Coordinates of C-alpha atoms in Angstrom, one line a residue:
M1 CA 31.9 29.1 -55.5
V2 CA 32.8 30.4 -52.0
S3 CA 29.3 32.0 -51.5
Y4 CA 27.7 28.7 -52.7
V5 CA 29.7 26.6 -50.2
S6 CA 29.0 29.1 -47.4
A7 CA 25.3 29.0 -48.2
L8 CA 25.4 25.2 -48.2
L9 CA 27.2 25.1 -44.8
Y10 CA 24.7 27.6 -43.4
G11 CA 21.8 25.5 -44.7
V12 CA 23.1 22.3 -43.2
G13 CA 24.0 24.1 -40.0
G14 CA 20.5 25.5 -39.8
I15 CA 18.9 22.1 -40.3
V16 CA 21.1 20.6 -37.6
V17 CA 20.2 23.4 -35.2
A18 CA 16.5 23.0 -36.0
G19 CA 16.8 19.3 -35.5
M20 CA 18.5 19.8 -32.2
A21 CA 15.9 22.3 -31.0
L22 CA 13.1 19.9 -31.9
L23 CA 14.9 17.1 -30.1
V24 CA 15.3 19.2 -26.9
A25 CA 11.7 20.4 -27.0
F26 CA 10.1 17.0 -27.6
Q27 CA 12.6 14.6 -26.0
E28 CA 10.1 13.3 -23.4
K29 CA 7.7 12.4 -26.2
L30 CA 10.5 10.3 -27.8
V31 CA 11.5 8.6 -24.5
Y32 CA 8.1 8.0 -23.0
V33 CA 5.2 6.7 -25.2
P34 CA 2.2 6.0 -22.9
V35 CA -0.2 5.7 -25.9
L36 CA 0.7 3.4 -28.7
P37 CA -0.4 4.5 -32.2
G38 CA -4.0 3.5 -32.9
L39 CA -4.7 2.7 -29.3
T40 CA -6.1 4.7 -26.3
K41 CA -4.5 5.5 -23.0
S42 CA -7.0 3.3 -21.1
Y43 CA -6.3 -0.4 -20.4
S44 CA -7.4 -2.8 -23.2
I45 CA -7.9 -5.6 -20.6
T46 CA -7.6 -6.1 -16.9
P47 CA -6.3 -9.1 -14.9
A48 CA -9.9 -10.2 -14.4
R49 CA -10.1 -10.9 -18.1
L50 CA -7.3 -13.5 -17.7
R51 CA -8.9 -14.8 -14.5
L52 CA -6.1 -13.6 -12.3
L53 CA -6.5 -12.9 -8.6
Y54 CA -5.7 -9.2 -8.3
E55 CA -6.2 -6.0 -6.4
D56 CA -6.4 -2.4 -7.7
V57 CA -3.9 -0.4 -5.8
W58 CA -3.8 3.4 -5.7
L59 CA -0.7 5.2 -4.5
R60 CA 0.7 8.7 -3.9
S61 CA 4.2 9.5 -5.0
S62 CA 6.2 11.7 -2.7
D63 CA 5.3 14.7 -4.9
G64 CA 1.6 14.0 -4.6
V65 CA 1.0 12.4 -8.0
R66 CA -1.8 9.7 -7.9
L67 CA -0.6 6.4 -9.3
H68 CA -2.4 3.1 -10.2
A69 CA -1.0 -0.4 -9.9
W70 CA -2.2 -4.0 -10.1
F71 CA -1.1 -6.4 -7.3
I72 CA -1.6 -9.9 -8.8
K73 CA -1.3 -12.9 -6.4
F74 CA -0.7 -16.5 -7.3
L75 CA -2.9 -17.6 -4.4
P76 CA -4.8 -15.6 -1.7
E77 CA -2.3 -16.8 0.9
C78 CA 0.9 -16.7 -1.2
R79 CA 3.4 -14.7 0.8
G80 CA 6.3 -14.7 -1.6
P81 CA 8.5 -14.0 -3.4
T82 CA 6.9 -10.9 -4.9
V83 CA 8.1 -9.5 -8.2
L84 CA 8.0 -5.7 -8.6
F85 CA 7.6 -5.4 -12.4
F86 CA 8.7 -2.3 -14.4
Q87 CA 7.6 -2.1 -18.0
E88 CA 9.2 -0.7 -21.2
N89 CA 8.7 2.9 -22.4
A90 CA 5.7 2.3 -24.7
G91 CA 2.1 1.3 -23.9
N92 CA 0.8 0.4 -20.5
I93 CA 0.8 -2.4 -18.0
A94 CA -2.2 -4.1 -19.7
H95 CA 0.0 -4.8 -22.7
R96 CA 2.2 -7.0 -20.4
L97 CA -0.5 -9.0 -18.8
E98 CA -0.1 -12.1 -21.0
M99 CA 3.6 -12.3 -20.1
V100 CA 2.8 -11.7 -16.4
R101 CA 0.1 -14.4 -16.5
I102 CA 2.6 -16.9 -17.7
M103 CA 5.1 -15.7 -15.2
I104 CA 2.7 -16.3 -12.3
Q105 CA 1.7 -19.8 -13.7
R106 CA 5.3 -20.9 -14.2
L107 CA 7.0 -19.3 -11.2
Q108 CA 4.0 -19.2 -8.7
Y109 CA 5.1 -15.8 -7.5
N110 CA 3.1 -12.6 -6.7
V111 CA 3.6 -9.7 -9.2
F112 CA 3.1 -6.0 -8.6
M113 CA 2.7 -4.0 -11.8
L114 CA 3.2 -0.3 -11.5
S115 CA 1.7 2.2 -14.0
Y116 CA 4.2 5.1 -14.3
R117 CA 2.9 8.6 -14.1
G118 CA 1.2 9.6 -17.3
Y119 CA 0.7 5.9 -18.2
G120 CA -2.6 4.0 -18.0
A121 CA -4.8 5.2 -15.1
S122 CA -2.0 7.1 -13.4
D123 CA -2.0 10.9 -13.3
G124 CA 0.8 13.3 -14.2
Y125 CA 3.4 13.5 -16.9
P126 CA 6.4 11.1 -17.3
S127 CA 10.0 12.2 -16.5
Q128 CA 13.0 10.5 -15.0
H129 CA 12.7 12.4 -11.8
G130 CA 9.0 11.6 -11.5
I131 CA 9.2 8.0 -12.4
A132 CA 12.0 7.4 -9.9
K133 CA 9.5 8.7 -7.2
D134 CA 6.8 6.4 -8.6
A135 CA 9.0 3.4 -8.3
Q136 CA 9.9 4.3 -4.7
A137 CA 6.2 4.7 -3.8
A138 CA 5.5 1.2 -5.2
L139 CA 8.4 -0.4 -3.2
D140 CA 7.4 1.5 0.0
H141 CA 3.9 0.1 -0.4
L142 CA 5.1 -3.4 -0.8
S143 CA 7.5 -3.1 2.1
Q144 CA 4.5 -2.1 4.4
R145 CA 2.2 -5.0 3.4
T146 CA 1.6 -7.7 5.9
D147 CA 0.3 -10.3 3.4
I148 CA 3.7 -11.0 1.7
D149 CA 7.2 -11.8 2.7
T150 CA 8.8 -8.4 2.5
S151 CA 12.3 -9.9 2.7
R152 CA 11.8 -11.5 -0.8
I153 CA 10.9 -8.6 -3.0
V154 CA 12.6 -9.0 -6.4
V155 CA 12.7 -6.1 -8.9
F156 CA 12.3 -7.0 -12.6
G157 CA 12.8 -4.4 -15.3
R158 CA 12.8 -4.7 -19.1
S159 CA 14.3 -1.9 -21.3
L160 CA 13.4 1.4 -19.7
G161 CA 12.0 -0.6 -16.8
G162 CA 15.5 -2.0 -16.2
A163 CA 16.8 1.5 -15.8
V164 CA 14.0 2.3 -13.3
G165 CA 14.6 -0.9 -11.4
A166 CA 18.4 -0.5 -11.2
L167 CA 18.0 3.0 -9.7
L168 CA 15.4 1.7 -7.2
T169 CA 17.6 -1.3 -6.2
K170 CA 20.7 0.9 -5.7
N171 CA 18.7 3.3 -3.5
N172 CA 17.1 0.5 -1.4
P173 CA 19.7 -2.1 -0.5
N174 CA 17.7 -3.3 2.5
K175 CA 14.3 -3.5 0.8
V176 CA 15.2 -5.2 -2.6
A177 CA 16.5 -8.7 -2.4
A178 CA 17.6 -9.1 -6.0
L179 CA 17.3 -7.5 -9.4
I180 CA 16.5 -8.9 -12.9
L181 CA 17.4 -6.8 -16.0
E182 CA 16.2 -7.8 -19.5
N183 CA 17.3 -6.0 -22.7
T184 CA 18.2 -2.9 -20.9
F185 CA 20.3 0.0 -22.3
T186 CA 23.5 1.5 -20.8
S187 CA 21.9 5.0 -21.0
I188 CA 19.5 7.1 -23.0
L189 CA 22.6 9.1 -23.9
D190 CA 24.0 6.1 -25.7
M191 CA 20.6 5.2 -27.2
A192 CA 20.3 8.6 -28.8
G193 CA 23.3 7.7 -31.0
V194 CA 21.7 4.3 -31.8
L195 CA 18.4 5.7 -32.9
L196 CA 19.7 8.9 -34.5
P197 CA 23.3 8.1 -35.5
F198 CA 24.3 11.8 -36.2
L199 CA 23.7 12.5 -32.5
K200 CA 26.5 10.2 -31.4
W201 CA 29.0 13.1 -32.2
F202 CA 27.2 15.3 -29.7
I203 CA 25.5 13.1 -27.1
G204 CA 26.8 10.0 -25.4
G205 CA 27.3 8.1 -22.1
T206 CA 30.4 7.2 -20.2
S207 CA 31.2 4.3 -22.6
S208 CA 31.0 6.5 -25.8
K209 CA 33.6 8.5 -27.5
G210 CA 33.3 12.1 -28.7
P211 CA 32.9 15.5 -27.2
K212 CA 29.4 14.9 -25.7
L213 CA 28.7 18.7 -25.9
L214 CA 25.0 18.3 -25.7
N215 CA 24.6 15.9 -22.8
F216 CA 23.4 18.7 -20.6
L217 CA 20.3 19.1 -22.7
V218 CA 19.1 15.6 -22.0
R219 CA 16.6 15.6 -19.2
S220 CA 16.1 11.9 -18.9
P221 CA 19.6 10.4 -19.2
W222 CA 18.8 7.1 -17.3
S223 CA 22.5 6.2 -17.0
T224 CA 22.1 2.6 -16.0
I225 CA 25.7 1.7 -16.5
D226 CA 26.7 4.2 -13.8
I227 CA 24.0 2.9 -11.4
V228 CA 24.7 -0.9 -11.7
G229 CA 28.2 -0.3 -10.6
Q230 CA 26.9 0.7 -7.2
I231 CA 24.5 -2.3 -6.7
N232 CA 25.6 -5.1 -4.4
Q233 CA 22.4 -7.2 -4.5
P234 CA 22.4 -10.3 -6.8
I235 CA 21.6 -9.4 -10.5
L236 CA 20.3 -11.6 -13.3
F237 CA 20.9 -10.3 -16.8
L238 CA 18.6 -11.7 -19.6
S239 CA 19.8 -10.7 -23.0
G240 CA 18.0 -11.4 -26.3
L241 CA 20.6 -11.5 -29.0
Q242 CA 18.2 -10.5 -31.8
D243 CA 17.1 -7.3 -29.9
E244 CA 16.3 -4.9 -32.7
M245 CA 15.9 -1.9 -30.4
V246 CA 18.7 -2.0 -27.8
P247 CA 22.0 -3.5 -29.1
P248 CA 22.9 -6.6 -27.1
S249 CA 26.3 -5.1 -26.5
H250 CA 24.6 -2.8 -24.0
M251 CA 23.6 -5.7 -21.8
Q252 CA 27.1 -7.1 -22.0
M253 CA 28.6 -3.8 -20.9
L254 CA 26.2 -3.6 -18.0
Y255 CA 27.3 -7.1 -16.9
T256 CA 31.0 -6.3 -17.2
K257 CA 30.5 -3.2 -15.1
V258 CA 28.9 -5.2 -12.3
A259 CA 30.9 -8.4 -12.5
S260 CA 34.1 -6.6 -11.4
H261 CA 32.8 -6.2 -7.9
N262 CA 29.6 -8.3 -7.5
R263 CA 30.1 -12.0 -7.8
E264 CA 26.4 -12.7 -7.4
C265 CA 25.5 -11.7 -10.9
I266 CA 24.6 -14.0 -13.8
F267 CA 24.5 -13.3 -17.5
V268 CA 22.2 -15.5 -19.7
E269 CA 21.8 -15.1 -23.5
F270 CA 18.8 -16.1 -25.6
P271 CA 19.9 -16.5 -29.3
N272 CA 16.4 -15.9 -30.7
G273 CA 15.2 -13.3 -28.3
M274 CA 14.1 -9.9 -29.6
H275 CA 13.4 -6.8 -27.6
M276 CA 9.9 -7.6 -26.6
D277 CA 9.7 -11.4 -27.0
T278 CA 12.7 -12.8 -25.2
W279 CA 10.4 -14.3 -22.6
L280 CA 8.5 -16.1 -25.4
A281 CA 11.5 -17.1 -27.6
G282 CA 13.4 -18.3 -24.5
G283 CA 10.7 -20.9 -23.7
D284 CA 11.2 -23.2 -20.8
H285 CA 14.9 -22.2 -20.4
Y286 CA 13.9 -18.6 -19.8
W287 CA 11.5 -19.4 -16.9
R288 CA 13.8 -22.0 -15.3
T289 CA 16.7 -19.4 -15.4
I290 CA 14.6 -16.9 -13.4
Q291 CA 13.3 -19.5 -11.0
Q292 CA 16.7 -21.0 -10.3
F293 CA 18.2 -17.5 -9.8
I294 CA 15.5 -16.5 -7.2
E295 CA 15.7 -19.9 -5.4
N296 CA 19.5 -19.6 -5.1
H297 CA 19.7 -15.9 -4.2
V298 CA 16.4 -15.2 -2.5
P299 CA 15.8 -18.3 -0.5
E300 CA 12.8 -18.8 1.6
I301 CA 13.3 -18.6 5.4
K302 CA 11.3 -21.5 6.9
E303 CA 9.1 -20.1 9.6
H304 CA 8.6 -23.4 11.3
E305 CA 12.3 -24.0 11.4
S306 CA 13.0 -20.6 13.1
S307 CA 10.2 -21.1 15.5
H308 CA 11.5 -24.6 16.3
D309 CA 14.9 -23.2 17.0
D310 CA 13.4 -20.5 19.2
K311 CA 11.5 -23.2 21.2
D312 CA 14.8 -25.2 21.6
I313 CA 16.5 -22.1 23.0
V314 CA 13.6 -21.4 25.4
Y315 CA 13.6 -25.1 26.5
M316 CA 17.3 -25.2 27.2
T317 CA 17.2 -21.9 29.1
N318 CA 14.4 -23.1 31.3
Y319 CA 16.2 -26.5 31.8
W320 CA 19.4 -24.9 33.0
M321 CA 17.5 -22.5 35.3
Y322 CA 15.8 -25.5 36.8
C323 CA 19.1 -27.3 37.3
T324 CA 20.6 -24.3 39.0
L325 CA 17.7 -23.8 41.4
V326 CA 17.1 -27.5 42.2
F327 CA 20.4 -29.3 42.0
L328 CA 22.9 -26.7 43.0
P329 CA 21.6 -26.4 46.7
L330 CA 21.7 -30.2 46.9
H331 CA 25.0 -31.2 45.2
G332 CA 26.9 -27.9 44.8
N333 CA 27.1 -28.3 41.0
P334 CA 24.5 -28.8 38.3
P335 CA 24.5 -32.1 36.5

């Protein structure tokens, strides 16, 4: 009996160890899925197919990886705001074009869609360290453009894109005006226990219980809950309560983490929203929520008003100089 139990324990232990080894070896393939089953890495459609006004943009990340992006404008002279959009972990930016088309029509904003390294037409292989560099390259490009209002750049991220966007926003307080997170996880460490329940005893984020003995093996932890606590810009949380991938409780925990120090954050629930279709299930309420958030927290600075004020200052300065030069010699005091 003892030998039988020992053999069983050794067998179970061997399976667990083998499972762990496979998880460690192929974790990037589990986190990043540039090619959906049955499809190719190339784009199925382009913005031209949807009659969108766009520009192919080629960037270089700080480590030299060549990246592709689409900059889609509402109108040729539309200067802002501009949404920097970060997608989920699976597929490529072409699979988000229908949603972006409606976003542009409803909100009348510009949208910049970045293809992470290893995705779409971009070179390289995805990793947390690399994708963070890609996001920074996209923001730096937008910040240097002269055809948009660079003071009104809004980062929008869904799922993995929310983790990417949160990190970028935290690192660029003077370049990002606001952040929108949709159906984003607290961390990949926490998601490991959601997707593979037996892992929750070995891997977990700051909000989980357990020994977390194997956290050091996770190369892409994307600990969003630790990042959002350091963000001071306005944040809008969009949570689909029927999310079948990321438990809605993750979004609530993210909001709770931020709300304790940042009063410019808003949490909105969509009862019928699933992981990928909250924008569709939310209908008009979804788009009005985003529009109101940006109008309230990323207001337009009227150029004609500022120029008018400048003219008033110049006029008054010239007037007093005139009074000083003309009236002072005659009367001793200006009028």
